């Protein structure tokens, strides 16, 4: 008798595909499906965004979701389906959502690796370029705190600058504020940016302010955002 075909499990992917991190997760899921030949019927919005309206009526077998977004946590909290949550790590374990399997990016280790690279480059002054505090940026605040713990361990000042949220109306003000901050920093200095997008802003501000990279300002970003890397003439 012919072997019966495996049941195709319907799995919804709830990710912000505009984020390089989320795109990497989606690509990893795709790689798993292709390499193991699991019978998954993946649901992903055609425009690579996700909409929570009606998600409670999802008639599938499970979900994999970006839990860095508090609205996602809230929308899925009452669902009885298996859920795998993906998001940033927390130093305080009580901040993890309950009743779901959680895959965490290790924010402490990310910042440690960036810090170690700058130390190995011979630098002894460090700063962190972060993001304005927001429920959507909890991972950024975790990276700030990781930076503060590291500098405290080296008996160094924890210099953190959050800057402005970027938009078309605020872009000019944000750039000038960033240049003023960079000019005031002691040199040479190593800067850890909480994302590659923020690292690119530092690079552009250094160019505009006439600061040499990496001789005066060395920069490490986080995300491996290959698109953002192509938008500045400094690699």
Short mmCIF file of C-alpha atoms in Angstrom, two decimals:
data_model
loop_
_atom_site.label_atom_id
_atom_site.label_comp_id
_atom_site.label_asym_id
_atom_site.label_seq_id
_atom_site.Cartn_x
_atom_site.Cartn_y
_atom_site.Cartn_z
CA UNK A 1 0.00 0.00 0.00
CA UNK A 2 1.17 3.50 -0.74
CA UNK A 3 2.44 5.43 2.26
CA UNK A 4 0.02 8.12 3.38
CA UNK A 5 1.23 11.68 2.97
CA UNK A 6 2.10 13.68 6.10
CA UNK A 7 -0.43 16.18 7.30
CA UNK A 8 0.48 19.74 6.35
CA UNK A 9 0.55 21.90 9.47
CA UNK A 10 -0.54 25.49 8.96
CA UNK A 11 1.83 27.88 10.73
CA UNK A 12 1.38 31.66 10.74
CA UNK A 13 4.48 33.91 10.80
CA UNK A 14 3.90 37.25 12.51
CA UNK A 15 6.97 39.38 11.85
CA UNK A 16 7.86 42.91 10.75
CA UNK A 17 9.74 42.07 7.55
CA UNK A 18 10.93 45.70 7.34
CA UNK A 19 13.31 44.79 10.21
CA UNK A 20 16.51 43.03 9.18
CA UNK A 21 16.34 40.88 12.33
CA UNK A 22 12.84 39.66 11.48
CA UNK A 23 13.87 38.94 7.88
CA UNK A 24 16.72 36.77 9.19
CA UNK A 25 14.26 34.84 11.37
CA UNK A 26 11.89 34.33 8.44
CA UNK A 27 14.81 33.14 6.30
CA UNK A 28 15.83 30.71 9.05
CA UNK A 29 12.33 29.27 9.19
CA UNK A 30 12.37 28.85 5.41
CA UNK A 31 15.74 27.12 5.58
CA UNK A 32 14.43 24.71 8.21
CA UNK A 33 11.37 23.87 6.13
CA UNK A 34 13.48 23.26 3.02
CA UNK A 35 16.19 21.23 4.72
CA UNK A 36 13.98 18.95 6.79
CA UNK A 37 11.06 18.61 4.35
CA UNK A 38 8.55 19.17 7.11
CA UNK A 39 5.02 19.56 5.84
CA UNK A 40 4.34 23.14 6.86
CA UNK A 41 1.88 25.43 5.11
CA UNK A 42 3.34 28.82 6.04
CA UNK A 43 1.10 31.88 6.21
CA UNK A 44 2.77 35.25 5.68
CA UNK A 45 1.08 38.42 4.43
CA UNK A 46 1.80 39.07 0.75
CA UNK A 47 3.31 42.48 1.51
CA UNK A 48 5.51 40.94 4.28
CA UNK A 49 3.72 42.87 7.00
CA UNK A 50 1.39 41.43 9.57
CA UNK A 51 -2.04 42.52 10.71
CA UNK A 52 -3.45 41.49 14.06
CA UNK A 53 -7.07 42.15 13.15
CA UNK A 54 -8.79 38.76 13.14
CA UNK A 55 -5.74 36.82 14.31
CA UNK A 56 -7.86 35.27 17.06
CA UNK A 57 -9.77 33.48 14.28
CA UNK A 58 -6.61 31.92 12.80
CA UNK A 59 -7.65 28.35 12.07
CA UNK A 60 -4.14 26.98 11.84
CA UNK A 61 -1.97 24.70 13.93
CA UNK A 62 0.46 27.20 15.45
CA UNK A 63 2.20 30.56 15.26
CA UNK A 64 5.74 31.90 15.33
CA UNK A 65 5.70 35.56 16.28
CA UNK A 66 7.83 38.62 17.05
CA UNK A 67 7.20 39.22 20.75
CA UNK A 68 9.25 42.43 20.83
CA UNK A 69 5.95 44.07 19.88
CA UNK A 70 3.71 44.36 22.98
CA UNK A 71 0.59 44.38 20.78
CA UNK A 72 1.51 40.91 19.53
CA UNK A 73 1.92 39.64 23.10
CA UNK A 74 -1.50 41.02 24.01
CA UNK A 75 -3.26 39.77 20.88
CA UNK A 76 -1.94 36.21 21.29
CA UNK A 77 -2.24 35.96 25.07
CA UNK A 78 -5.64 34.23 24.98
CA UNK A 79 -4.96 31.90 22.07
CA UNK A 80 -4.88 28.16 22.78
CA UNK A 81 -2.63 27.24 19.82
CA UNK A 82 1.07 26.40 20.24
CA UNK A 83 3.13 29.58 19.97
CA UNK A 84 6.86 30.12 19.57
CA UNK A 85 7.82 33.65 20.57
CA UNK A 86 10.98 35.31 19.24
CA UNK A 87 12.42 38.44 20.83
CA UNK A 88 15.12 40.09 22.86
CA UNK A 89 16.53 38.76 26.11
CA UNK A 90 15.89 40.37 29.49
CA UNK A 91 18.17 40.63 32.50
CA UNK A 92 15.01 40.40 34.62
CA UNK A 93 13.44 36.98 34.00
CA UNK A 94 10.03 38.23 35.11
CA UNK A 95 9.77 40.28 31.91
CA UNK A 96 9.52 37.19 29.72
CA UNK A 97 5.97 36.30 28.61
CA UNK A 98 4.44 33.27 30.29
CA UNK A 99 2.93 30.15 28.72
CA UNK A 100 4.90 30.32 25.45
CA UNK A 101 8.17 28.91 24.19
CA UNK A 102 10.54 31.86 23.87
CA UNK A 103 13.65 32.11 21.67
CA UNK A 104 15.74 35.08 22.85
CA UNK A 105 18.45 37.12 21.25
CA UNK A 106 21.20 37.42 23.87
CA UNK A 107 21.46 41.19 24.25
CA UNK A 108 24.14 40.96 26.94
CA UNK A 109 26.39 38.81 24.74
CA UNK A 110 25.84 41.01 21.68
CA UNK A 111 27.06 44.07 23.54
CA UNK A 112 29.91 42.10 25.13
CA UNK A 113 31.16 41.06 21.66
CA UNK A 114 31.00 44.63 20.38
CA UNK A 115 32.76 45.92 23.51
CA UNK A 116 35.47 43.25 23.32
CA UNK A 117 36.16 44.14 19.68
CA UNK A 118 36.63 47.81 20.56
CA UNK A 119 38.89 46.94 23.50
CA UNK A 120 40.98 44.67 21.27
CA UNK A 121 41.30 47.60 18.85
CA UNK A 122 43.18 49.47 21.58
CA UNK A 123 40.42 51.83 22.69
CA UNK A 124 39.87 52.88 26.31
CA UNK A 125 36.89 55.25 25.92
CA UNK A 126 33.42 54.04 24.98
CA UNK A 127 29.91 55.33 24.34
CA UNK A 128 26.56 53.86 23.35
CA UNK A 129 24.21 55.36 20.76
CA UNK A 130 20.75 54.08 21.56
CA UNK A 131 17.11 54.85 20.76
CA UNK A 132 14.46 56.90 22.55
CA UNK A 133 12.65 54.71 25.07
CA UNK A 134 9.57 53.00 23.61
CA UNK A 135 7.54 49.83 24.23
CA UNK A 136 8.73 48.69 20.79
CA UNK A 137 12.39 49.25 21.71
CA UNK A 138 12.67 47.29 24.95
CA UNK A 139 15.65 45.42 23.49
CA UNK A 140 17.44 48.77 22.98
CA UNK A 141 17.12 49.59 26.67
CA UNK A 142 18.40 46.09 27.51
CA UNK A 143 21.46 46.78 25.33
CA UNK A 144 21.96 50.12 27.09
CA UNK A 145 21.91 48.42 30.48
CA UNK A 146 24.32 45.74 29.24
CA UNK A 147 26.68 48.52 28.11
CA UNK A 148 26.36 50.23 31.49
CA UNK A 149 27.20 46.99 33.33
CA UNK A 150 30.28 46.45 31.16
CA UNK A 151 31.64 49.97 31.61
CA UNK A 152 30.97 49.76 35.36
CA UNK A 153 33.05 46.57 35.46
CA UNK A 154 35.93 48.44 33.82
CA UNK A 155 35.42 51.47 36.12
CA UNK A 156 34.59 53.63 33.10
CA UNK A 157 31.86 56.25 32.67
CA UNK A 158 28.70 54.90 30.99
CA UNK A 159 28.15 57.44 28.21
CA UNK A 160 24.74 56.74 26.60
CA UNK A 161 23.05 58.98 24.04
CA UNK A 162 19.56 58.14 22.84
CA UNK A 163 19.23 60.91 20.30
CA UNK A 164 15.97 61.64 18.51
CA UNK A 165 13.56 59.31 16.77
CA UNK A 166 14.12 59.74 13.05
CA UNK A 167 11.49 61.06 10.68
CA UNK A 168 11.52 63.43 7.72
CA UNK A 169 10.62 66.53 9.83
CA UNK A 170 13.21 65.77 12.55
CA UNK A 171 16.05 64.45 10.36
CA UNK A 172 17.96 67.75 10.20
CA UNK A 173 17.63 68.38 13.95
CA UNK A 174 18.60 64.79 14.75
CA UNK A 175 21.71 65.00 12.55
CA UNK A 176 22.91 68.26 14.11
CA UNK A 177 22.24 67.01 17.64
CA UNK A 178 24.23 63.86 16.87
CA UNK A 179 27.12 65.87 15.42
CA UNK A 180 27.23 68.08 18.51
CA UNK A 181 27.34 64.97 20.74
CA UNK A 182 30.12 63.39 18.68
CA UNK A 183 32.22 66.57 18.67
CA UNK A 184 31.99 66.80 22.47
CA UNK A 185 33.18 63.22 23.07
CA UNK A 186 36.85 62.64 24.01
CA UNK A 187 38.83 61.08 21.16
CA UNK A 188 39.64 58.41 20.17
CA UNK A 189 36.46 56.66 21.21
CA UNK A 190 34.56 53.49 20.40
CA UNK A 191 30.80 53.70 19.93
CA UNK A 192 28.39 50.77 20.16
CA UNK A 193 25.19 51.49 18.25
CA UNK A 194 22.16 49.44 19.27
CA UNK A 195 21.26 48.83 15.59
CA UNK A 196 23.01 49.08 12.24
CA UNK A 197 20.60 51.88 11.33
CA UNK A 198 21.86 53.91 14.30
CA UNK A 199 25.45 53.00 13.38
CA UNK A 200 24.84 54.38 9.87
CA UNK A 201 23.60 57.63 11.41
CA UNK A 202 26.83 57.90 13.40
CA UNK A 203 28.86 57.27 10.25
CA UNK A 204 26.99 59.97 8.34
CA UNK A 205 27.31 62.43 11.24
CA UNK A 206 31.07 61.77 11.41
CA UNK A 207 31.40 62.51 7.68
CA UNK A 208 29.41 65.74 8.05
CA UNK A 209 31.38 66.77 11.17
CA UNK A 210 34.77 65.97 9.63
CA UNK A 211 35.59 63.25 12.16
CA UNK A 212 37.88 60.43 11.00
CA UNK A 213 36.47 56.89 11.13
CA UNK A 214 37.85 54.72 12.71
CA UNK A 215 40.86 56.81 13.80
CA UNK A 216 38.80 59.21 15.96
CA UNK A 217 35.48 57.41 16.16
CA UNK A 218 35.27 53.61 15.83
CA UNK A 219 31.76 52.21 15.43
CA UNK A 220 30.15 48.81 15.90
CA UNK A 221 26.51 48.26 14.91
CA UNK A 222 24.18 45.36 15.64
CA UNK A 223 21.89 43.51 13.17
CA UNK A 224 23.99 42.68 10.09
CA UNK A 225 21.70 44.90 8.01
CA UNK A 226 23.17 44.42 4.53
CA UNK A 227 20.89 47.06 2.98
CA UNK A 228 21.89 49.76 5.45
CA UNK A 229 25.56 48.97 4.88
CA UNK A 230 25.21 50.10 1.26
CA UNK A 231 23.90 53.55 2.16
CA UNK A 232 27.15 55.12 3.37
CA UNK A 233 30.49 55.51 1.63
CA UNK A 234 32.33 54.28 4.73
CA UNK A 235 32.01 50.46 4.86
#
